[in-house]
Backbone atoms as SQL, in Angstrom:
CREATE TABLE atoms (id INTEGER PRIMARY KEY, chain TEXT, resi INTEGER, resn TEXT, atom TEXT, x REAL, y REAL, z REAL);
INSERT INTO atoms VALUES
  (1, 'A', 1, 'MET', 'N', 50.750, -64.613, -34.506),
  (2, 'A', 1, 'MET', 'CA', 49.501, -64.159, -35.106),
  (3, 'A', 1, 'MET', 'C', 48.404, -65.176, -34.775),
  (4, 'A', 2, 'ASN', 'N', 47.227, -64.684, -34.553),
  (5, 'A', 2, 'ASN', 'CA', 46.052, -65.508, -34.318),
  (6, 'A', 2, 'ASN', 'C', 45.874, -66.453, -35.512),
  (7, 'A', 3, 'PRO', 'N', 45.659, -67.772, -35.288),
  (8, 'A', 3, 'PRO', 'CA', 45.544, -68.717, -36.402),
  (9, 'A', 3, 'PRO', 'C', 44.388, -68.409, -37.354),
  (10, 'A', 4, 'ILE', 'N', 43.294, -67.887, -36.838),
  (11, 'A', 4, 'ILE', 'CA', 42.161, -67.543, -37.711),
  (12, 'A', 4, 'ILE', 'C', 42.537, -66.360, -38.598),
  (13, 'A', 5, 'VAL', 'N', 43.158, -65.345, -38.013),
  (14, 'A', 5, 'VAL', 'CA', 43.598, -64.176, -38.786),
  (15, 'A', 5, 'VAL', 'C', 44.591, -64.612, -39.852),
  (16, 'A', 6, 'GLU', 'N', 45.513, -65.487, -39.471),
  (17, 'A', 6, 'GLU', 'CA', 46.521, -65.965, -40.423),
  (18, 'A', 6, 'GLU', 'C', 45.874, -66.725, -41.581),
  (19, 'A', 7, 'ALA', 'N', 44.918, -67.594, -41.286),
  (20, 'A', 7, 'ALA', 'CA', 44.243, -68.373, -42.328),
  (21, 'A', 7, 'ALA', 'C', 43.461, -67.471, -43.277),
  (22, 'A', 8, 'VAL', 'N', 42.762, -66.493, -42.727),
  (23, 'A', 8, 'VAL', 'CA', 41.997, -65.567, -43.569),
  (24, 'A', 8, 'VAL', 'C', 42.941, -64.718, -44.416),
  (25, 'A', 9, 'THR', 'N', 44.057, -64.288, -43.850),
  (26, 'A', 9, 'THR', 'CA', 45.038, -63.494, -44.595),
  (27, 'A', 9, 'THR', 'C', 45.601, -64.293, -45.761),
  (28, 'A', 10, 'VAL', 'N', 45.948, -65.551, -45.529),
  (29, 'A', 10, 'VAL', 'CA', 46.462, -66.416, -46.601),
  (30, 'A', 10, 'VAL', 'C', 45.406, -66.574, -47.694),
  (31, 'A', 11, 'LEU', 'N', 44.171, -66.824, -47.299),
  (32, 'A', 11, 'LEU', 'CA', 43.083, -66.973, -48.267),
  (33, 'A', 11, 'LEU', 'C', 42.887, -65.692, -49.070),
  (34, 'A', 12, 'ASP', 'N', 42.826, -64.545, -48.389),
  (35, 'A', 12, 'ASP', 'CA', 42.637, -63.265, -49.080),
  (36, 'A', 12, 'ASP', 'C', 43.768, -62.994, -50.068),
  (37, 'A', 13, 'ASN', 'N', 45.001, -63.274, -49.670),
  (38, 'A', 13, 'ASN', 'CA', 46.135, -63.064, -50.575),
  (39, 'A', 13, 'ASN', 'C', 46.025, -63.957, -51.804),
  (40, 'A', 14, 'LYS', 'N', 45.590, -65.196, -51.615),
  (41, 'A', 14, 'LYS', 'CA', 45.401, -66.107, -52.746),
  (42, 'A', 14, 'LYS', 'C', 44.297, -65.585, -53.673),
  (43, 'A', 15, 'LEU', 'N', 43.182, -65.170, -53.091),
  (44, 'A', 15, 'LEU', 'CA', 42.061, -64.682, -53.899),
  (45, 'A', 15, 'LEU', 'C', 42.400, -63.387, -54.632),
  (46, 'A', 16, 'SER', 'N', 43.305, -62.596, -54.084),
  (47, 'A', 16, 'SER', 'CA', 43.705, -61.346, -54.741),
  (48, 'A', 16, 'SER', 'C', 44.428, -61.604, -56.057),
  (49, 'A', 17, 'ASN', 'N', 44.942, -62.807, -56.240),
  (50, 'A', 17, 'ASN', 'CA', 45.699, -63.130, -57.453),
  (51, 'A', 17, 'ASN', 'C', 44.873, -63.852, -58.511),
  (52, 'A', 18, 'ARG', 'N', 43.560, -63.980, -58.301),
  (53, 'A', 18, 'ARG', 'CA', 42.727, -64.660, -59.288),
  (54, 'A', 18, 'ARG', 'C', 42.453, -63.736, -60.477),
  (55, 'A', 19, 'TYR', 'N', 42.083, -64.327, -61.599),
  (56, 'A', 19, 'TYR', 'CA', 41.738, -63.551, -62.789),
  (57, 'A', 19, 'TYR', 'C', 40.286, -63.096, -62.680),
  (58, 'A', 20, 'ILE', 'N', 40.052, -61.838, -62.994),
  (59, 'A', 20, 'ILE', 'CA', 38.683, -61.344, -63.119),
  (60, 'A', 20, 'ILE', 'C', 38.602, -60.517, -64.400),
  (61, 'A', 21, 'ASP', 'N', 37.463, -60.599, -65.061),
  (62, 'A', 21, 'ASP', 'CA', 37.258, -59.790, -66.261),
  (63, 'A', 21, 'ASP', 'C', 37.175, -58.324, -65.865),
  (64, 'A', 22, 'LEU', 'N', 37.711, -57.480, -66.720),
  (65, 'A', 22, 'LEU', 'CA', 37.671, -56.041, -66.465),
  (66, 'A', 22, 'LEU', 'C', 36.272, -55.490, -66.720),
  (67, 'A', 23, 'ASP', 'N', 35.951, -54.417, -66.045),
  (68, 'A', 23, 'ASP', 'CA', 34.664, -53.746, -66.200),
  (69, 'A', 23, 'ASP', 'C', 34.768, -52.773, -67.368),
  (70, 'A', 24, 'PRO', 'N', 33.954, -52.953, -68.412),
  (71, 'A', 24, 'PRO', 'CA', 33.996, -52.009, -69.532),
  (72, 'A', 24, 'PRO', 'C', 33.582, -50.597, -69.132),
  (73, 'A', 25, 'GLY', 'N', 32.955, -50.452, -67.959),
  (74, 'A', 25, 'GLY', 'CA', 32.570, -49.135, -67.467),
  (75, 'A', 25, 'GLY', 'C', 33.744, -48.310, -66.962),
  (76, 'A', 26, 'GLY', 'N', 34.900, -48.949, -66.796),
  (77, 'A', 26, 'GLY', 'CA', 36.087, -48.228, -66.348),
  (78, 'A', 26, 'GLY', 'C', 36.631, -48.779, -65.051),
  (79, 'A', 27, 'TYR', 'N', 37.587, -48.052, -64.497),
  (80, 'A', 27, 'TYR', 'CA', 38.220, -48.486, -63.252),
  (81, 'A', 27, 'TYR', 'C', 38.398, -47.300, -62.320),
  (82, 'A', 28, 'PHE', 'N', 38.703, -47.592, -61.058),
  (83, 'A', 28, 'PHE', 'CA', 38.842, -46.566, -60.024),
  (84, 'A', 28, 'PHE', 'C', 40.201, -46.678, -59.350),
  (85, 'A', 29, 'ILE', 'N', 40.793, -45.541, -59.061),
  (86, 'A', 29, 'ILE', 'CA', 41.968, -45.461, -58.206),
  (87, 'A', 29, 'ILE', 'C', 41.469, -44.912, -56.871),
  (88, 'A', 30, 'ILE', 'N', 41.675, -45.686, -55.818),
  (89, 'A', 30, 'ILE', 'CA', 41.162, -45.342, -54.487),
  (90, 'A', 30, 'ILE', 'C', 42.311, -44.850, -53.624),
  (91, 'A', 31, 'TYR', 'N', 42.055, -43.786, -52.872),
  (92, 'A', 31, 'TYR', 'CA', 43.078, -43.250, -51.974),
  (93, 'A', 31, 'TYR', 'C', 42.405, -42.510, -50.826),
  (94, 'A', 32, 'ILE', 'N', 43.205, -42.191, -49.826),
  (95, 'A', 32, 'ILE', 'CA', 42.716, -41.432, -48.672),
  (96, 'A', 32, 'ILE', 'C', 43.250, -40.016, -48.763),
  (97, 'A', 33, 'ASP', 'N', 42.358, -39.038, -48.639),
  (98, 'A', 33, 'ASP', 'CA', 42.770, -37.638, -48.540),
  (99, 'A', 33, 'ASP', 'C', 42.874, -37.331, -47.052),
  (100, 'A', 34, 'ARG', 'N', 44.098, -37.292, -46.557),
  (101, 'A', 34, 'ARG', 'CA', 44.317, -37.104, -45.114),
  (102, 'A', 34, 'ARG', 'C', 43.974, -35.686, -44.655),
  (103, 'A', 35, 'GLU', 'N', 44.023, -34.715, -45.566),
  (104, 'A', 35, 'GLU', 'CA', 43.688, -33.333, -45.182),
  (105, 'A', 35, 'GLU', 'C', 42.201, -33.175, -44.890),
  (106, 'A', 36, 'THR', 'N', 41.373, -33.869, -45.669),
  (107, 'A', 36, 'THR', 'CA', 39.926, -33.752, -45.480),
  (108, 'A', 36, 'THR', 'C', 39.331, -34.953, -44.747),
  (109, 'A', 37, 'ASN', 'N', 40.181, -35.951, -44.448),
  (110, 'A', 37, 'ASN', 'CA', 39.724, -37.199, -43.819),
  (111, 'A', 37, 'ASN', 'C', 38.592, -37.835, -44.614),
  (112, 'A', 38, 'GLN', 'N', 38.862, -38.017, -45.910),
  (113, 'A', 38, 'GLN', 'CA', 37.870, -38.637, -46.777),
  (114, 'A', 38, 'GLN', 'C', 38.508, -39.742, -47.610),
  (115, 'A', 39, 'ILE', 'N', 37.670, -40.703, -47.972),
  (116, 'A', 39, 'ILE', 'CA', 38.052, -41.748, -48.909),
  (117, 'A', 39, 'ILE', 'C', 37.691, -41.219, -50.290),
  (118, 'A', 40, 'CYS', 'N', 38.609, -41.324, -51.235),
  (119, 'A', 40, 'CYS', 'CA', 38.377, -40.800, -52.578),
  (120, 'A', 40, 'CYS', 'C', 38.526, -41.913, -53.605),
  (121, 'A', 41, 'ALA', 'N', 37.784, -41.793, -54.688),
  (122, 'A', 41, 'ALA', 'CA', 37.862, -42.751, -55.786),
  (123, 'A', 41, 'ALA', 'C', 37.799, -41.977, -57.096),
  (124, 'A', 42, 'LYS', 'N', 38.897, -42.025, -57.848),
  (125, 'A', 42, 'LYS', 'CA', 38.932, -41.392, -59.171),
  (126, 'A', 42, 'LYS', 'C', 38.520, -42.426, -60.216),
  (127, 'A', 43, 'HIS', 'N', 37.571, -42.057, -61.064),
  (128, 'A', 43, 'HIS', 'CA', 37.111, -42.958, -62.127),
  (129, 'A', 43, 'HIS', 'C', 37.827, -42.640, -63.433),
  (130, 'A', 44, 'TYR', 'N', 38.235, -43.696, -64.111),
  (131, 'A', 44, 'TYR', 'CA', 38.881, -43.585, -65.421),
  (132, 'A', 44, 'TYR', 'C', 38.152, -44.497, -66.398),
  (133, 'A', 45, 'THR', 'N', 37.984, -44.016, -67.623),
  (134, 'A', 45, 'THR', 'CA', 37.396, -44.862, -68.659),
  (135, 'A', 45, 'THR', 'C', 38.471, -45.790, -69.205),
  (136, 'A', 46, 'ASN', 'N', 38.037, -46.853, -69.802),
  (137, 'A', 46, 'ASN', 'CA', 38.943, -47.729, -70.529),
  (138, 'A', 46, 'ASN', 'C', 38.157, -48.477, -71.592),
  (139, 'A', 47, 'THR', 'N', 38.881, -49.037, -72.508),
  (140, 'A', 47, 'THR', 'CA', 38.323, -49.923, -73.510),
  (141, 'A', 47, 'THR', 'C', 38.983, -51.271, -73.284),
  (142, 'A', 48, 'ILE', 'N', 38.259, -52.344, -73.492),
  (143, 'A', 48, 'ILE', 'CA', 38.817, -53.682, -73.334),
  (144, 'A', 48, 'ILE', 'C', 39.151, -54.204, -74.734),
  (145, 'A', 49, 'ASN', 'N', 40.432, -54.573, -74.948),
  (146, 'A', 49, 'ASN', 'CA', 40.815, -55.065, -76.273),
  (147, 'A', 49, 'ASN', 'C', 40.453, -56.537, -76.430),
  (148, 'A', 50, 'ASP', 'N', 40.746, -57.111, -77.604),
  (149, 'A', 50, 'ASP', 'CA', 40.367, -58.497, -77.882),
  (150, 'A', 50, 'ASP', 'C', 41.117, -59.511, -77.021),
  (151, 'A', 51, 'ARG', 'N', 42.170, -59.097, -76.343),
  (152, 'A', 51, 'ARG', 'CA', 42.909, -59.979, -75.427),
  (153, 'A', 51, 'ARG', 'C', 42.414, -59.820, -73.990),
  (154, 'A', 52, 'GLY', 'N', 41.395, -58.960, -73.783),
  (155, 'A', 52, 'GLY', 'CA', 40.847, -58.752, -72.448),
  (156, 'A', 52, 'GLY', 'C', 41.632, -57.763, -71.612),
  (157, 'A', 53, 'LEU', 'N', 42.514, -56.988, -72.258),
  (158, 'A', 53, 'LEU', 'CA', 43.334, -56.008, -71.545),
  (159, 'A', 53, 'LEU', 'C', 42.711, -54.623, -71.643),
  (160, 'A', 54, 'ALA', 'N', 42.885, -53.840, -70.587),
  (161, 'A', 54, 'ALA', 'CA', 42.403, -52.458, -70.586),
  (162, 'A', 54, 'ALA', 'C', 43.351, -51.613, -71.420),
  (163, 'A', 55, 'VAL', 'N', 42.774, -50.834, -72.325),
  (164, 'A', 55, 'VAL', 'CA', 43.581, -49.935, -73.151),
  (165, 'A', 55, 'VAL', 'C', 43.022, -48.525, -73.054),
  (166, 'A', 56, 'ASP', 'N', 43.902, -47.568, -73.224),
  (167, 'A', 56, 'ASP', 'CA', 43.502, -46.164, -73.225),
  (168, 'A', 56, 'ASP', 'C', 42.585, -45.940, -74.428),
  (169, 'A', 57, 'PRO', 'N', 41.364, -45.423, -74.216),
  (170, 'A', 57, 'PRO', 'CA', 40.431, -45.220, -75.329),
  (171, 'A', 57, 'PRO', 'C', 40.962, -44.272, -76.398),
  (172, 'A', 58, 'GLU', 'N', 41.836, -43.348, -76.006),
  (173, 'A', 58, 'GLU', 'CA', 42.353, -42.372, -76.968),
  (174, 'A', 58, 'GLU', 'C', 43.555, -42.892, -77.743),
  (175, 'A', 59, 'THR', 'N', 44.451, -43.620, -77.074),
  (176, 'A', 59, 'THR', 'CA', 45.697, -44.048, -77.721),
  (177, 'A', 59, 'THR', 'C', 45.697, -45.509, -78.130),
  (178, 'A', 60, 'GLY', 'N', 44.839, -46.320, -77.505),
  (179, 'A', 60, 'GLY', 'CA', 44.845, -47.752, -77.774),
  (180, 'A', 60, 'GLY', 'C', 45.962, -48.494, -77.061),
  (181, 'A', 61, 'GLU', 'N', 46.770, -47.775, -76.277),
  (182, 'A', 61, 'GLU', 'CA', 47.880, -48.409, -75.565),
  (183, 'A', 61, 'GLU', 'C', 47.367, -49.140, -74.327),
  (184, 'A', 62, 'VAL', 'N', 47.987, -50.294, -74.050),
  (185, 'A', 62, 'VAL', 'CA', 47.620, -51.085, -72.873),
  (186, 'A', 62, 'VAL', 'C', 47.939, -50.291, -71.611),
  (187, 'A', 63, 'ILE', 'N', 47.008, -50.293, -70.670),
  (188, 'A', 63, 'ILE', 'CA', 47.197, -49.616, -69.384),
  (189, 'A', 63, 'ILE', 'C', 47.849, -50.620, -68.439),
  (190, 'A', 64, 'PRO', 'N', 49.073, -50.351, -67.974),
  (191, 'A', 64, 'PRO', 'CA', 49.753, -51.319, -67.107),
  (192, 'A', 64, 'PRO', 'C', 49.077, -51.439, -65.744),
  (193, 'A', 65, 'VAL', 'N', 49.178, -52.623, -65.164),
  (194, 'A', 65, 'VAL', 'CA', 48.589, -52.876, -63.850),
  (195, 'A', 65, 'VAL', 'C', 49.391, -52.173, -62.767),
  (196, 'A', 66, 'ARG', 'N', 50.699, -52.145, -62.902),
  (197, 'A', 66, 'ARG', 'CA', 51.582, -51.537, -61.903),
  (198, 'A', 66, 'ARG', 'C', 52.283, -50.326, -62.506),
  (199, 'A', 67, 'GLY', 'N', 52.649, -49.395, -61.637),
  (200, 'A', 67, 'GLY', 'CA', 53.395, -48.224, -62.092),
  (201, 'A', 67, 'GLY', 'C', 52.489, -47.041, -62.364),
  (202, 'A', 68, 'LYS', 'N', 53.119, -45.909, -62.610),
  (203, 'A', 68, 'LYS', 'CA', 52.389, -44.657, -62.864),
  (204, 'A', 68, 'LYS', 'C', 51.935, -44.591, -64.314),
  (205, 'A', 69, 'VAL', 'N', 50.732, -44.098, -64.483),
  (206, 'A', 69, 'VAL', 'CA', 50.173, -43.867, -65.809),
  (207, 'A', 69, 'VAL', 'C', 49.568, -42.478, -65.789),
  (208, 'A', 70, 'GLU', 'N', 49.883, -41.676, -66.775),
  (209, 'A', 70, 'GLU', 'CA', 49.324, -40.320, -66.854),
  (210, 'A', 70, 'GLU', 'C', 48.034, -40.361, -67.661),
  (211, 'A', 71, 'ARG', 'N', 46.912, -40.321, -66.961),
  (212, 'A', 71, 'ARG', 'CA', 45.609, -40.282, -67.607),
  (213, 'A', 71, 'ARG', 'C', 44.748, -39.282, -66.866),
  (214, 'A', 72, 'THR', 'N', 43.714, -38.815, -67.521),
  (215, 'A', 72, 'THR', 'CA', 42.793, -37.864, -66.902),
  (216, 'A', 72, 'THR', 'C', 41.555, -38.613, -66.422),
  (217, 'A', 73, 'HIS', 'N', 41.223, -38.424, -65.160),
  (218, 'A', 73, 'HIS', 'CA', 40.033, -39.079, -64.613),
  (219, 'A', 73, 'HIS', 'C', 38.776, -38.392, -65.152),
  (220, 'A', 74, 'THR', 'N', 37.667, -39.127, -65.120),
  (221, 'A', 74, 'THR', 'CA', 36.398, -38.566, -65.586),
  (222, 'A', 74, 'THR', 'C', 35.576, -37.997, -64.436),
  (223, 'A', 75, 'LYS', 'N', 35.821, -38.524, -63.224),
  (224, 'A', 75, 'LYS', 'CA', 35.052, -38.073, -62.071),
  (225, 'A', 75, 'LYS', 'C', 35.793, -38.464, -60.801),
  (226, 'A', 76, 'ILE', 'N', 35.622, -37.653, -59.749),
  (227, 'A', 76, 'ILE', 'CA', 36.163, -37.989, -58.432),
  (228, 'A', 76, 'ILE', 'C', 35.001, -38.084, -57.448),
  (229, 'A', 77, 'TYR', 'N', 34.950, -39.191, -56.749),
  (230, 'A', 77, 'TYR', 'CA', 33.994, -39.375, -55.660),
  (231, 'A', 77, 'TYR', 'C', 34.766, -39.242, -54.356),
  (232, 'A', 78, 'SER', 'N', 34.151, -38.638, -53.343),
  (233, 'A', 78, 'SER', 'CA', 34.788, -38.571, -52.025),
  (234, 'A', 78, 'SER', 'C', 33.700, -38.646, -50.965),
  (235, 'A', 79, 'ALA', 'N', 34.059, -39.287, -49.852),
  (236, 'A', 79, 'ALA', 'CA', 33.082, -39.487, -48.782),
  (237, 'A', 79, 'ALA', 'C', 33.798, -39.692, -47.458),
  (238, 'A', 80, 'ARG', 'N', 33.024, -39.563, -46.386),
  (239, 'A', 80, 'ARG', 'CA', 33.573, -39.706, -45.034),
  (240, 'A', 80, 'ARG', 'C', 33.605, -41.151, -44.560),
  (241, 'A', 81, 'SER', 'N', 32.916, -42.030, -45.277),
  (242, 'A', 81, 'SER', 'CA', 32.898, -43.441, -44.885),
  (243, 'A', 81, 'SER', 'C', 32.725, -44.311, -46.127),
  (244, 'A', 82, 'ALA', 'N', 33.003, -45.594, -45.963),
  (245, 'A', 82, 'ALA', 'CA', 32.817, -46.544, -47.056),
  (246, 'A', 82, 'ALA', 'C', 31.346, -46.608, -47.463),
  (247, 'A', 83, 'LYS', 'N', 30.472, -46.585, -46.478),
  (248, 'A', 83, 'LYS', 'CA', 29.038, -46.652, -46.766),
  (249, 'A', 83, 'LYS', 'C', 28.595, -45.443, -47.585),
  (250, 'A', 84, 'GLU', 'N', 29.037, -44.256, -47.182),
  (251, 'A', 84, 'GLU', 'CA', 28.655, -43.045, -47.906),
  (252, 'A', 84, 'GLU', 'C', 29.163, -43.093, -49.349),
  (253, 'A', 85, 'LEU', 'N', 30.365, -43.607, -49.551),
  (254, 'A', 85, 'LEU', 'CA', 30.930, -43.700, -50.900),
  (255, 'A', 85, 'LEU', 'C', 30.155, -44.713, -51.744),
  (256, 'A', 86, 'CYS', 'N', 29.790, -45.843, -51.150),
  (257, 'A', 86, 'CYS', 'CA', 28.988, -46.838, -51.871),
  (258, 'A', 86, 'CYS', 'C', 27.622, -46.273, -52.263),
  (259, 'A', 87, 'ILE', 'N', 27.017, -45.504, -51.375),
  (260, 'A', 87, 'ILE', 'CA', 25.721, -44.894, -51.687),
  (261, 'A', 87, 'ILE', 'C', 25.859, -43.941, -52.870),
  (262, 'A', 88, 'GLN', 'N', 26.931, -43.137, -52.881),
  (263, 'A', 88, 'GLN', 'CA', 27.158, -42.221, -54.008),
  (264, 'A', 88, 'GLN', 'C', 27.294, -42.984, -55.322),
  (265, 'A', 89, 'LEU', 'N', 28.065, -44.054, -55.299),
  (266, 'A', 89, 'LEU', 'CA', 28.350, -44.799, -56.528),
  (267, 'A', 89, 'LEU', 'C', 27.194, -45.665, -57.005),
  (268, 'A', 90, 'PHE', 'N', 26.507, -46.315, -56.079),
  (269, 'A', 90, 'PHE', 'CA', 25.559, -47.350, -56.478),
  (270, 'A', 90, 'PHE', 'C', 24.091, -47.010, -56.260),
  (271, 'A', 91, 'GLU', 'N', 23.800, -45.932, -55.522),
  (272, 'A', 91, 'GLU', 'CA', 22.406, -45.615, -55.235),
  (273, 'A', 91, 'GLU', 'C', 21.972, -44.252, -55.764),
  (274, 'A', 92, 'SER', 'N', 22.830, -43.594, -56.530),
  (275, 'A', 92, 'SER', 'CA', 22.454, -42.283, -57.060),
  (276, 'A', 92, 'SER', 'C', 21.550, -42.456, -58.280),
  (277, 'A', 93, 'LYS', 'N', 20.925, -41.380, -58.685),
  (278, 'A', 93, 'LYS', 'CA', 20.042, -41.415, -59.841),
  (279, 'A', 93, 'LYS', 'C', 20.820, -41.430, -61.157),
  (280, 'A', 94, 'GLU', 'N', 22.098, -41.038, -61.107),
  (281, 'A', 94, 'GLU', 'CA', 22.942, -41.080, -62.306),
  (282, 'A', 94, 'GLU', 'C', 23.188, -42.531, -62.703),
  (283, 'A', 95, 'PRO', 'N', 23.357, -42.787, -64.007),
  (284, 'A', 95, 'PRO', 'CA', 23.732, -44.151, -64.413),
  (285, 'A', 95, 'PRO', 'C', 25.068, -44.528, -63.761),
  (286, 'A', 96, 'SER', 'N', 25.164, -45.763, -63.299),
  (287, 'A', 96, 'SER', 'CA', 26.368, -46.207, -62.604),
  (288, 'A', 96, 'SER', 'C', 27.535, -46.359, -63.573),
  (289, 'A', 97, 'LEU', 'N', 28.705, -45.955, -63.119),
  (290, 'A', 97, 'LEU', 'CA', 29.928, -46.156, -63.891),
  (291, 'A', 97, 'LEU', 'C', 30.447, -47.580, -63.726),
  (292, 'A', 98, 'VAL', 'N', 29.853, -48.327, -62.802),
  (293, 'A', 98, 'VAL', 'CA', 30.227, -49.719, -62.560),
  (294, 'A', 98, 'VAL', 'C', 29.181, -50.596, -63.235),
  (295, 'A', 99, 'THR', 'N', 29.632, -51.481, -64.124),
  (296, 'A', 99, 'THR', 'CA', 28.690, -52.287, -64.899),
  (297, 'A', 99, 'THR', 'C', 28.733, -53.769, -64.545),
  (298, 'A', 100, 'LYS', 'N', 29.620, -54.162, -63.648),
  (299, 'A', 100, 'LYS', 'CA', 29.749, -55.573, -63.277),
  (300, 'A', 100, 'LYS', 'C', 29.614, -55.729, -61.762),
  (301, 'A', 101, 'LEU', 'N', 28.856, -56.735, -61.349),
  (302, 'A', 101, 'LEU', 'CA', 28.639, -56.954, -59.918),
  (303, 'A', 101, 'LEU', 'C', 29.928, -57.293, -59.183),
  (304, 'A', 102, 'ASP', 'N', 30.830, -58.064, -59.814),
  (305, 'A', 102, 'ASP', 'CA', 32.082, -58.385, -59.126),
  (306, 'A', 102, 'ASP', 'C', 32.921, -57.133, -58.908),
  (307, 'A', 103, 'HIS', 'N', 32.813, -56.170, -59.812),
  (308, 'A', 103, 'HIS', 'CA', 33.533, -54.905, -59.648),
  (309, 'A', 103, 'HIS', 'C', 32.933, -54.110, -58.487),
  (310, 'A', 104, 'ALA', 'N', 31.607, -54.097, -58.402),
  (311, 'A', 104, 'ALA', 'CA', 30.943, -53.399, -57.295),
  (312, 'A', 104, 'ALA', 'C', 31.329, -54.025, -55.956),
  (313, 'A', 105, 'ALA', 'N', 31.371, -55.357, -55.900),
  (314, 'A', 105, 'ALA', 'CA', 31.756, -56.040, -54.661),
  (315, 'A', 105, 'ALA', 'C', 33.200, -55.709, -54.296),
  (316, 'A', 106, 'TYR', 'N', 34.081, -55.719, -55.295),
  (317, 'A', 106, 'TYR', 'CA', 35.489, -55.372, -55.066),
  (318, 'A', 106, 'TYR', 'C', 35.605, -53.950, -54.510),
  (319, 'A', 107, 'LEU', 'N', 34.894, -53.007, -55.125),
  (320, 'A', 107, 'LEU', 'CA', 34.969, -51.618, -54.663),
  (321, 'A', 107, 'LEU', 'C', 34.477, -51.493, -53.227),
  (322, 'A', 108, 'GLY', 'N', 33.387, -52.162, -52.893),
  (323, 'A', 108, 'GLY', 'CA', 32.890, -52.123, -51.522),
  (324, 'A', 108, 'GLY', 'C', 33.933, -52.618, -50.530),
  (325, 'A', 109, 'ARG', 'N', 34.600, -53.730, -50.870),
  (326, 'A', 109, 'ARG', 'CA', 35.656, -54.257, -49.987),
  (327, 'A', 109, 'ARG', 'C', 36.796, -53.264, -49.847),
  (328, 'A', 110, 'GLU', 'N', 37.203, -52.668, -50.963),
  (329, 'A', 110, 'GLU', 'CA', 38.317, -51.717, -50.925),
  (330, 'A', 110, 'GLU', 'C', 37.953, -50.457, -50.150),
  (331, 'A', 111, 'PHE', 'N', 36.716, -50.001, -50.285),
  (332, 'A', 111, 'PHE', 'CA', 36.297, -48.811, -49.536),
  (333, 'A', 111, 'PHE', 'C', 36.344, -49.083, -48.032),
  (334, 'A', 112, 'VAL', 'N', 35.945, -50.283, -47.621),
  (335, 'A', 112, 'VAL', 'CA', 36.018, -50.638, -46.196),
  (336, 'A', 112, 'VAL', 'C', 37.476, -50.695, -45.746),
  (337, 'A', 113, 'ARG', 'N', 38.355, -51.267, -46.566),
  (338, 'A', 113, 'ARG', 'CA', 39.783, -51.304, -46.217),
  (339, 'A', 113, 'ARG', 'C', 40.339, -49.885, -46.100),
  (340, 'A', 114, 'ALA', 'N', 39.950, -49.009, -47.035),
  (341, 'A', 114, 'ALA', 'CA', 40.428, -47.621, -46.996),
  (342, 'A', 114, 'ALA', 'C', 39.893, -46.909, -45.753),
  (343, 'A', 115, 'GLU', 'N', 38.637, -47.143, -45.415),
  (344, 'A', 115, 'GLU', 'CA', 38.064, -46.525, -44.217),
  (345, 'A', 115, 'GLU', 'C', 38.803, -46.990, -42.965),
  (346, 'A', 116, 'THR', 'N', 39.083, -48.272, -42.881),
  (347, 'A', 116, 'THR', 'CA', 39.814, -48.817, -41.729),
  (348, 'A', 116, 'THR', 'C', 41.188, -48.166, -41.614),
  (349, 'A', 117, 'ALA', 'N', 41.882, -48.031, -42.741),
  (350, 'A', 117, 'ALA', 'CA', 43.204, -47.386, -42.732),
  (351, 'A', 117, 'ALA', 'C', 43.093, -45.915, -42.350),
  (352, 'A', 118, 'MET', 'N', 42.066, -45.244, -42.853),
  (353, 'A', 118, 'MET', 'CA', 41.879, -43.831, -42.534),
  (354, 'A', 118, 'MET', 'C', 41.650, -43.648, -41.031),
  (355, 'A', 119, 'LEU', 'N', 40.808, -44.483, -40.452),
  (356, 'A', 119, 'LEU', 'CA', 40.475, -44.355, -39.035),
  (357, 'A', 119, 'LEU', 'C', 41.635, -44.743, -38.117),
  (358, 'A', 120, 'SER', 'N', 42.464, -45.673, -38.577),
  (359, 'A', 120, 'SER', 'CA', 43.577, -46.138, -37.742),
  (360, 'A', 120, 'SER', 'C', 44.866, -45.362, -37.984),
  (361, 'A', 121, 'GLY', 'N', 44.881, -44.560, -39.070),
  (362, 'A', 121, 'GLY', 'CA', 46.095, -43.817, -39.412),
  (363, 'A', 121, 'GLY', 'C', 47.100, -44.640, -40.192),
  (364, 'A', 122, 'GLU', 'N', 46.737, -45.878, -40.548),
  (365, 'A', 122, 'GLU', 'CA', 47.633, -46.742, -41.311),
  (366, 'A', 122, 'GLU', 'C', 47.636, -46.349, -42.785),
  (367, 'A', 123, 'GLU', 'N', 48.651, -46.829, -43.494),
  (368, 'A', 123, 'GLU', 'CA', 48.742, -46.600, -44.937),
  (369, 'A', 123, 'GLU', 'C', 47.708, -47.480, -45.638),
  (370, 'A', 124, 'TYR', 'N', 47.136, -46.966, -46.715),
  (371, 'A', 124, 'TYR', 'CA', 46.209, -47.748, -47.529),
  (372, 'A', 124, 'TYR', 'C', 46.843, -47.977, -48.891),
  (373, 'A', 125, 'VAL', 'N', 46.887, -49.237, -49.303),
  (374, 'A', 125, 'VAL', 'CA', 47.355, -49.598, -50.640),
  (375, 'A', 125, 'VAL', 'C', 46.244, -50.408, -51.284),
  (376, 'A', 126, 'GLN', 'N', 45.771, -49.943, -52.420),
  (377, 'A', 126, 'GLN', 'CA', 44.674, -50.613, -53.113),
  (378, 'A', 126, 'GLN', 'C', 45.108, -51.989, -53.594),
  (379, 'A', 127, 'ASP', 'N', 44.230, -52.977, -53.414),
  (380, 'A', 127, 'ASP', 'CA', 44.505, -54.353, -53.842),
  (381, 'A', 127, 'ASP', 'C', 44.312, -54.466, -55.342);
């Protein structure tokens, strides 16, 4: 592997494990719809408890980071590119569902990763 690529990969993996505060505006599950060749982002609401954990607003149960959770999304965004998806989320006249800048930056990075995977035919796994 190219030493620069390797160094950046190690750094990115380390940064992926840092703590970040959750966005009270909710969270997104990002995926690629291969039938329509679009990047999709499902928005889910959450409440942040006194321990800083995301909980289901209806049940109060902690939402696990890993594994399947049965919840109903509030909105689905879909676009042909990362840029188009960012414009929908951050430049529309509707109030943004994203309330934290670090969350917006994270989503932008993930949309670019999803677009790259979509264009190359590779699998996309959200960070």
